[in-house]
Amino acid sequence: DAGVIQSPRHEVTEMGQEVTLRCKPISGHNSLFWYRQTMMRGLELLIYFNNNVPIDDSGMPEDRFSAKMPNASFSTLKIQPSEPRDSAVYFCASSLHTYEQYFGPGTRLTVT
Amino acid sequence: KQEVTQIPAALSVPEGENLVLNCSFTDSAIYNLQWFRQDPGKGLTSLLLIQSSQREQTSGRLNASLDKSSGRSTLYIAASQPGDSATYLCAAPKAAGNKLTFGGGTRVLVKP
């Protein structure tokens, strides 16, 4: 099993640009979670999907953030337009029936 | 609102000593509690998951206990090794399918 796959691993972009982060969950898992980790705020859940349907997006900071899960094997987190305060490590995690969560390696985003 | 706290934030011990990591949570109506390990610049690795009906869970040198009534979980690592140096995080969802609330983590250094 390849585990949760995230791409890109590192992203550097300029303020105002659109950023798209990608995640492939573990095959067979039916829940997918997007988290953001910063030194100041620690790990925060942004949004999670169950069976491809968004269940709770209360953690999405602003309308600039959007997430989709078009099928069971792919999800995207988009930031448009990006701002320097969006710089963080973004993690994707998946689980089966929301039990034990398995995390991807993360995408380190730097917005200059 | 669930709040998860981990004290101390950092811990340094000599190799061979047993590690005791604490996690407290405010809402005892948790579905389970999960312990993770995070190495610098890496993602989270799930160590143990304790269901709300369980009192403890063991894996090798790791043992995690759960006391819902007091809102506490403890992770014990026996005979610590330098390779155990990492940040350890605990997290709890309030109910099945609900989002994980993370503690701030305890950064552990095991000195050879």
mmCIF file of C-alpha atoms in Angstrom:
data_model
loop_
_atom_site.group_PDB
_atom_site.id
_atom_site.type_symbol
_atom_site.label_atom_id
_atom_site.label_comp_id
_atom_site.label_asym_id
_atom_site.label_seq_id
_atom_site.Cartn_x
_atom_site.Cartn_y
_atom_site.Cartn_z
ATOM 1 C CA ASP A 1 0.000 0.000 0.000
ATOM 2 C CA ALA A 2 1.468 3.339 -1.079
ATOM 3 C CA GLY A 3 -0.145 5.304 1.710
ATOM 4 C CA VAL A 4 -1.645 8.755 1.258
ATOM 5 C CA ILE A 5 0.022 10.577 -1.621
ATOM 6 C CA GLN A 6 0.262 14.345 -1.800
ATOM 7 C CA SER A 7 1.618 16.587 -4.502
ATOM 8 C CA PRO A 8 3.498 18.759 -4.823
ATOM 9 C CA ARG A 9 5.713 18.258 -1.765
ATOM 10 C CA HIS A 10 6.890 21.847 -1.906
ATOM 11 C CA GLU A 11 5.258 24.870 -3.508
ATOM 12 C CA VAL A 12 6.606 28.393 -3.661
ATOM 13 C CA THR A 13 4.372 30.992 -5.226
ATOM 14 C CA GLU A 14 3.822 34.710 -5.274
ATOM 15 C CA MET A 15 0.999 36.467 -3.524
ATOM 16 C CA GLY A 16 -2.122 36.570 -5.644
ATOM 17 C CA GLN A 17 -1.408 33.374 -7.536
ATOM 18 C CA GLU A 18 -3.672 30.344 -7.499
ATOM 19 C CA VAL A 19 -2.377 27.289 -5.687
ATOM 20 C CA THR A 20 -3.733 23.758 -6.066
ATOM 21 C CA LEU A 21 -2.742 20.973 -3.699
ATOM 22 C CA ARG A 22 -3.536 17.371 -4.549
ATOM 23 C CA CYS A 23 -4.203 14.270 -2.536
ATOM 24 C CA LYS A 24 -4.724 10.613 -3.306
ATOM 25 C CA PRO A 25 -6.118 8.749 -0.289
ATOM 26 C CA ILE A 26 -5.429 5.145 0.597
ATOM 27 C CA SER A 27 -7.438 2.854 -1.646
ATOM 28 C CA GLY A 28 -10.644 1.739 0.022
ATOM 29 C CA HIS A 29 -10.745 4.555 2.547
ATOM 30 C CA ASN A 30 -13.986 6.509 2.514
ATOM 31 C CA SER A 31 -13.073 9.583 4.568
ATOM 32 C CA LEU A 32 -10.596 12.279 3.598
ATOM 33 C CA PHE A 33 -9.344 15.173 5.675
ATOM 34 C CA TRP A 34 -7.388 18.335 4.869
ATOM 35 C CA TYR A 35 -5.320 19.869 7.699
ATOM 36 C CA ARG A 36 -3.043 22.874 7.969
ATOM 37 C CA GLN A 37 -0.085 23.051 10.355
ATOM 38 C CA THR A 38 1.647 26.239 11.450
ATOM 39 C CA MET A 39 3.899 27.056 14.365
ATOM 40 C CA MET A 40 1.392 29.531 15.718
ATOM 41 C CA ARG A 41 -1.798 27.509 15.444
ATOM 42 C CA GLY A 42 -0.618 23.901 15.375
ATOM 43 C CA LEU A 43 -2.684 21.394 13.419
ATOM 44 C CA GLU A 44 -6.103 22.537 12.295
ATOM 45 C CA LEU A 45 -8.731 20.638 10.335
ATOM 46 C CA LEU A 46 -9.854 22.588 7.297
ATOM 47 C CA ILE A 47 -12.445 20.276 5.789
ATOM 48 C CA TYR A 48 -13.351 16.630 5.646
ATOM 49 C CA PHE A 49 -15.219 14.439 3.197
ATOM 50 C CA ASN A 50 -17.129 11.248 3.755
ATOM 51 C CA ASN A 51 -17.874 9.189 0.662
ATOM 52 C CA ASN A 52 -16.757 12.129 -1.477
ATOM 53 C CA VAL A 53 -19.247 14.495 0.147
ATOM 54 C CA PRO A 54 -18.013 17.477 2.200
ATOM 55 C CA ILE A 55 -19.247 16.992 5.761
ATOM 56 C CA ASP A 56 -17.654 19.815 7.719
ATOM 57 C CA ASP A 57 -15.913 22.789 6.148
ATOM 58 C CA SER A 58 -16.105 25.034 9.186
ATOM 59 C CA GLY A 59 -12.330 25.102 9.391
ATOM 60 C CA MET A 60 -11.865 26.627 5.961
ATOM 61 C CA PRO A 61 -10.471 30.045 6.796
ATOM 62 C CA GLU A 62 -11.920 32.121 3.978
ATOM 63 C CA ASP A 63 -13.709 31.985 0.684
ATOM 64 C CA ARG A 64 -10.306 31.969 -0.936
ATOM 65 C CA PHE A 65 -10.064 28.329 0.068
ATOM 66 C CA SER A 66 -12.025 25.622 -1.698
ATOM 67 C CA ALA A 67 -11.815 21.835 -1.741
ATOM 68 C CA LYS A 68 -13.229 19.199 -4.016
ATOM 69 C CA MET A 69 -13.364 15.450 -4.110
ATOM 70 C CA PRO A 70 -14.603 14.419 -7.567
ATOM 71 C CA ASN A 71 -14.076 10.726 -6.878
ATOM 72 C CA ALA A 72 -12.933 8.351 -4.162
ATOM 73 C CA SER A 73 -9.290 8.474 -5.213
ATOM 74 C CA PHE A 74 -8.619 12.174 -5.633
ATOM 75 C CA SER A 75 -9.082 15.467 -3.829
ATOM 76 C CA THR A 76 -7.839 19.004 -4.330
ATOM 77 C CA LEU A 77 -7.436 21.997 -2.064
ATOM 78 C CA LYS A 78 -7.304 25.287 -3.920
ATOM 79 C CA ILE A 79 -6.310 28.713 -2.670
ATOM 80 C CA GLN A 80 -7.175 31.638 -4.898
ATOM 81 C CA PRO A 81 -5.750 34.214 -4.514
ATOM 82 C CA SER A 82 -2.950 33.104 -2.217
ATOM 83 C CA GLU A 83 -1.558 35.343 0.535
ATOM 84 C CA PRO A 84 1.664 35.178 2.598
ATOM 85 C CA ARG A 85 -0.347 34.164 5.694
ATOM 86 C CA ASP A 86 -1.376 30.994 3.877
ATOM 87 C CA SER A 87 2.197 29.736 4.182
ATOM 88 C CA ALA A 88 2.023 26.470 6.104
ATOM 89 C CA VAL A 89 2.289 22.729 5.729
ATOM 90 C CA TYR A 90 -0.916 21.236 4.376
ATOM 91 C CA PHE A 91 -1.656 17.622 5.206
ATOM 92 C CA CYS A 92 -4.151 15.251 3.727
ATOM 93 C CA ALA A 93 -5.305 12.228 5.721
ATOM 94 C CA SER A 94 -7.657 9.363 5.015
ATOM 95 C CA SER A 95 -9.451 6.771 7.066
ATOM 96 C CA LEU A 96 -11.972 4.000 6.798
ATOM 97 C CA HIS A 97 -15.241 4.925 8.459
ATOM 98 C CA THR A 98 -13.407 7.767 10.259
ATOM 99 C CA TYR A 99 -11.457 5.483 12.521
ATOM 100 C CA GLU A 100 -7.674 5.630 12.535
ATOM 101 C CA GLN A 101 -6.436 8.427 10.306
ATOM 102 C CA TYR A 102 -3.398 8.005 8.072
ATOM 103 C CA PHE A 103 -1.543 11.124 7.038
ATOM 104 C CA GLY A 104 0.284 11.991 3.864
ATOM 105 C CA PRO A 105 3.767 13.567 3.874
ATOM 106 C CA GLY A 106 2.344 17.065 3.487
ATOM 107 C CA THR A 107 2.830 19.964 1.087
ATOM 108 C CA ARG A 108 4.982 22.814 2.325
ATOM 109 C CA LEU A 109 3.510 26.003 0.868
ATOM 110 C CA THR A 110 5.409 29.273 0.841
ATOM 111 C CA VAL A 111 3.676 32.373 -0.449
ATOM 112 C CA THR A 112 5.995 35.335 -0.998
ATOM 113 C CA LYS B 1 -15.962 22.712 21.991
ATOM 114 C CA GLN B 2 -13.265 20.087 22.516
ATOM 115 C CA GLU B 3 -9.895 21.336 23.724
ATOM 116 C CA VAL B 4 -6.879 19.049 23.883
ATOM 117 C CA THR B 5 -3.808 19.961 25.918
ATOM 118 C CA GLN B 6 -0.413 18.338 26.128
ATOM 119 C CA ILE B 7 1.956 19.205 28.947
ATOM 120 C CA PRO B 8 4.898 19.540 28.936
ATOM 121 C CA ALA B 9 5.545 21.047 25.534
ATOM 122 C CA ALA B 10 9.070 19.641 25.569
ATOM 123 C CA LEU B 11 10.831 16.831 27.394
ATOM 124 C CA SER B 12 14.438 15.683 27.487
ATOM 125 C CA VAL B 13 15.465 12.343 28.979
ATOM 126 C CA PRO B 14 18.575 10.131 28.953
ATOM 127 C CA GLU B 15 18.491 6.990 26.857
ATOM 128 C CA GLY B 16 16.919 4.031 28.648
ATOM 129 C CA GLU B 17 14.570 6.071 30.782
ATOM 130 C CA ASN B 18 10.831 5.481 30.466
ATOM 131 C CA LEU B 19 8.847 8.277 28.835
ATOM 132 C CA VAL B 20 5.465 9.436 30.123
ATOM 133 C CA LEU B 21 3.523 11.791 27.861
ATOM 134 C CA ASN B 22 0.296 13.391 28.996
ATOM 135 C CA CYS B 23 -2.811 14.404 27.092
ATOM 136 C CA SER B 24 -5.915 15.985 28.578
ATOM 137 C CA PHE B 25 -9.229 16.793 26.917
ATOM 138 C CA THR B 26 -12.191 18.837 28.061
ATOM 139 C CA ASP B 27 -15.116 16.936 26.540
ATOM 140 C CA SER B 28 -15.226 13.307 27.702
ATOM 141 C CA ALA B 29 -17.750 12.351 25.018
ATOM 142 C CA ILE B 30 -14.987 11.189 22.729
ATOM 143 C CA TYR B 31 -15.283 8.389 20.228
ATOM 144 C CA ASN B 32 -11.631 7.420 20.395
ATOM 145 C CA LEU B 33 -8.229 8.942 21.025
ATOM 146 C CA GLN B 34 -5.268 8.678 18.717
ATOM 147 C CA TRP B 35 -1.567 9.175 19.370
ATOM 148 C CA PHE B 36 0.736 10.275 16.571
ATOM 149 C CA ARG B 37 4.432 10.774 16.086
ATOM 150 C CA GLN B 38 5.838 13.544 13.900
ATOM 151 C CA ASP B 39 9.476 13.764 12.885
ATOM 152 C CA PRO B 40 10.852 17.177 11.838
ATOM 153 C CA GLY B 41 9.676 18.118 8.356
ATOM 154 C CA LYS B 42 7.610 14.973 8.046
ATOM 155 C CA GLY B 43 3.995 13.928 8.217
ATOM 156 C CA LEU B 44 2.220 12.282 11.123
ATOM 157 C CA THR B 45 2.560 8.586 11.836
ATOM 158 C CA SER B 46 -0.243 6.929 13.751
ATOM 159 C CA LEU B 47 1.058 5.092 16.812
ATOM 160 C CA LEU B 48 -1.985 3.911 18.713
ATOM 161 C CA LEU B 49 -5.729 4.366 18.645
ATOM 162 C CA ILE B 50 -7.800 3.709 21.747
ATOM 163 C CA GLN B 51 -11.531 3.271 21.356
ATOM 164 C CA SER B 52 -13.708 4.979 23.944
ATOM 165 C CA SER B 53 -14.681 1.594 25.390
ATOM 166 C CA GLN B 54 -11.045 0.621 25.956
ATOM 167 C CA ARG B 55 -8.815 1.470 28.889
ATOM 168 C CA GLU B 56 -5.507 0.903 27.175
ATOM 169 C CA GLN B 57 -3.776 -0.151 23.991
ATOM 170 C CA THR B 58 -0.287 -1.594 23.572
ATOM 171 C CA SER B 59 2.140 -1.859 20.690
ATOM 172 C CA GLY B 60 5.675 -3.014 21.412
ATOM 173 C CA ARG B 61 7.335 -0.557 23.805
ATOM 174 C CA LEU B 62 4.326 1.769 23.571
ATOM 175 C CA ASN B 63 1.355 1.696 25.889
ATOM 176 C CA ALA B 64 -1.476 4.219 25.871
ATOM 177 C CA SER B 65 -4.102 4.501 28.563
ATOM 178 C CA LEU B 66 -7.431 6.304 28.482
ATOM 179 C CA ASP B 67 -9.479 7.612 31.394
ATOM 180 C CA LYS B 68 -12.541 9.320 29.976
ATOM 181 C CA SER B 69 -13.948 10.299 33.347
ATOM 182 C CA SER B 70 -10.907 12.395 34.156
ATOM 183 C CA GLY B 71 -10.328 13.513 30.585
ATOM 184 C CA ARG B 72 -6.833 12.078 30.371
ATOM 185 C CA SER B 73 -4.724 9.838 28.211
ATOM 186 C CA THR B 74 -1.124 8.857 28.836
ATOM 187 C CA LEU B 75 1.404 7.468 26.391
ATOM 188 C CA TYR B 76 4.173 5.394 27.945
ATOM 189 C CA ILE B 77 7.321 4.570 26.003
ATOM 190 C CA ALA B 78 9.485 2.015 27.742
ATOM 191 C CA ALA B 79 13.272 2.043 27.629
ATOM 192 C CA SER B 80 13.548 5.128 25.435
ATOM 193 C CA GLN B 81 16.019 5.236 22.563
ATOM 194 C CA PRO B 82 17.487 8.184 20.634
ATOM 195 C CA GLY B 83 15.287 7.127 17.708
ATOM 196 C CA ASP B 84 12.248 7.955 19.830
ATOM 197 C CA SER B 85 13.150 11.640 19.572
ATOM 198 C CA ALA B 86 10.210 13.320 17.833
ATOM 199 C CA THR B 87 7.067 15.308 18.555
ATOM 200 C CA TYR B 88 4.172 13.290 19.914
ATOM 201 C CA LEU B 89 0.617 14.494 19.392
ATOM 202 C CA CYS B 90 -2.669 13.255 20.723
ATOM 203 C CA ALA B 91 -5.993 13.902 19.030
ATOM 204 C CA ALA B 92 -9.625 13.120 19.726
ATOM 205 C CA PRO B 93 -12.854 13.291 17.713
ATOM 206 C CA LYS B 94 -16.035 13.977 19.613
ATOM 207 C CA ALA B 95 -18.025 11.411 17.710
ATOM 208 C CA ALA B 96 -17.704 8.976 14.862
ATOM 209 C CA GLY B 97 -17.126 10.873 11.679
ATOM 210 C CA ASN B 98 -16.202 14.034 13.514
ATOM 211 C CA LYS B 99 -13.060 16.054 13.117
ATOM 212 C CA LEU B 100 -9.945 15.430 15.169
ATOM 213 C CA THR B 101 -8.921 18.081 17.663
ATOM 214 C CA PHE B 102 -5.167 17.996 18.198
ATOM 215 C CA GLY B 103 -3.101 18.855 21.204
ATOM 216 C CA GLY B 104 -0.092 21.091 20.739
ATOM 217 C CA GLY B 105 2.296 18.160 20.999
ATOM 218 C CA THR B 106 5.199 17.236 23.252
ATOM 219 C CA ARG B 107 8.642 17.499 21.691
ATOM 220 C CA VAL B 108 10.796 14.674 23.029
ATOM 221 C CA LEU B 109 14.576 14.465 22.968
ATOM 222 C CA VAL B 110 16.229 11.237 24.068
ATOM 223 C CA LYS B 111 19.906 11.837 24.736
ATOM 224 C CA PRO B 112 22.380 9.011 24.115
#
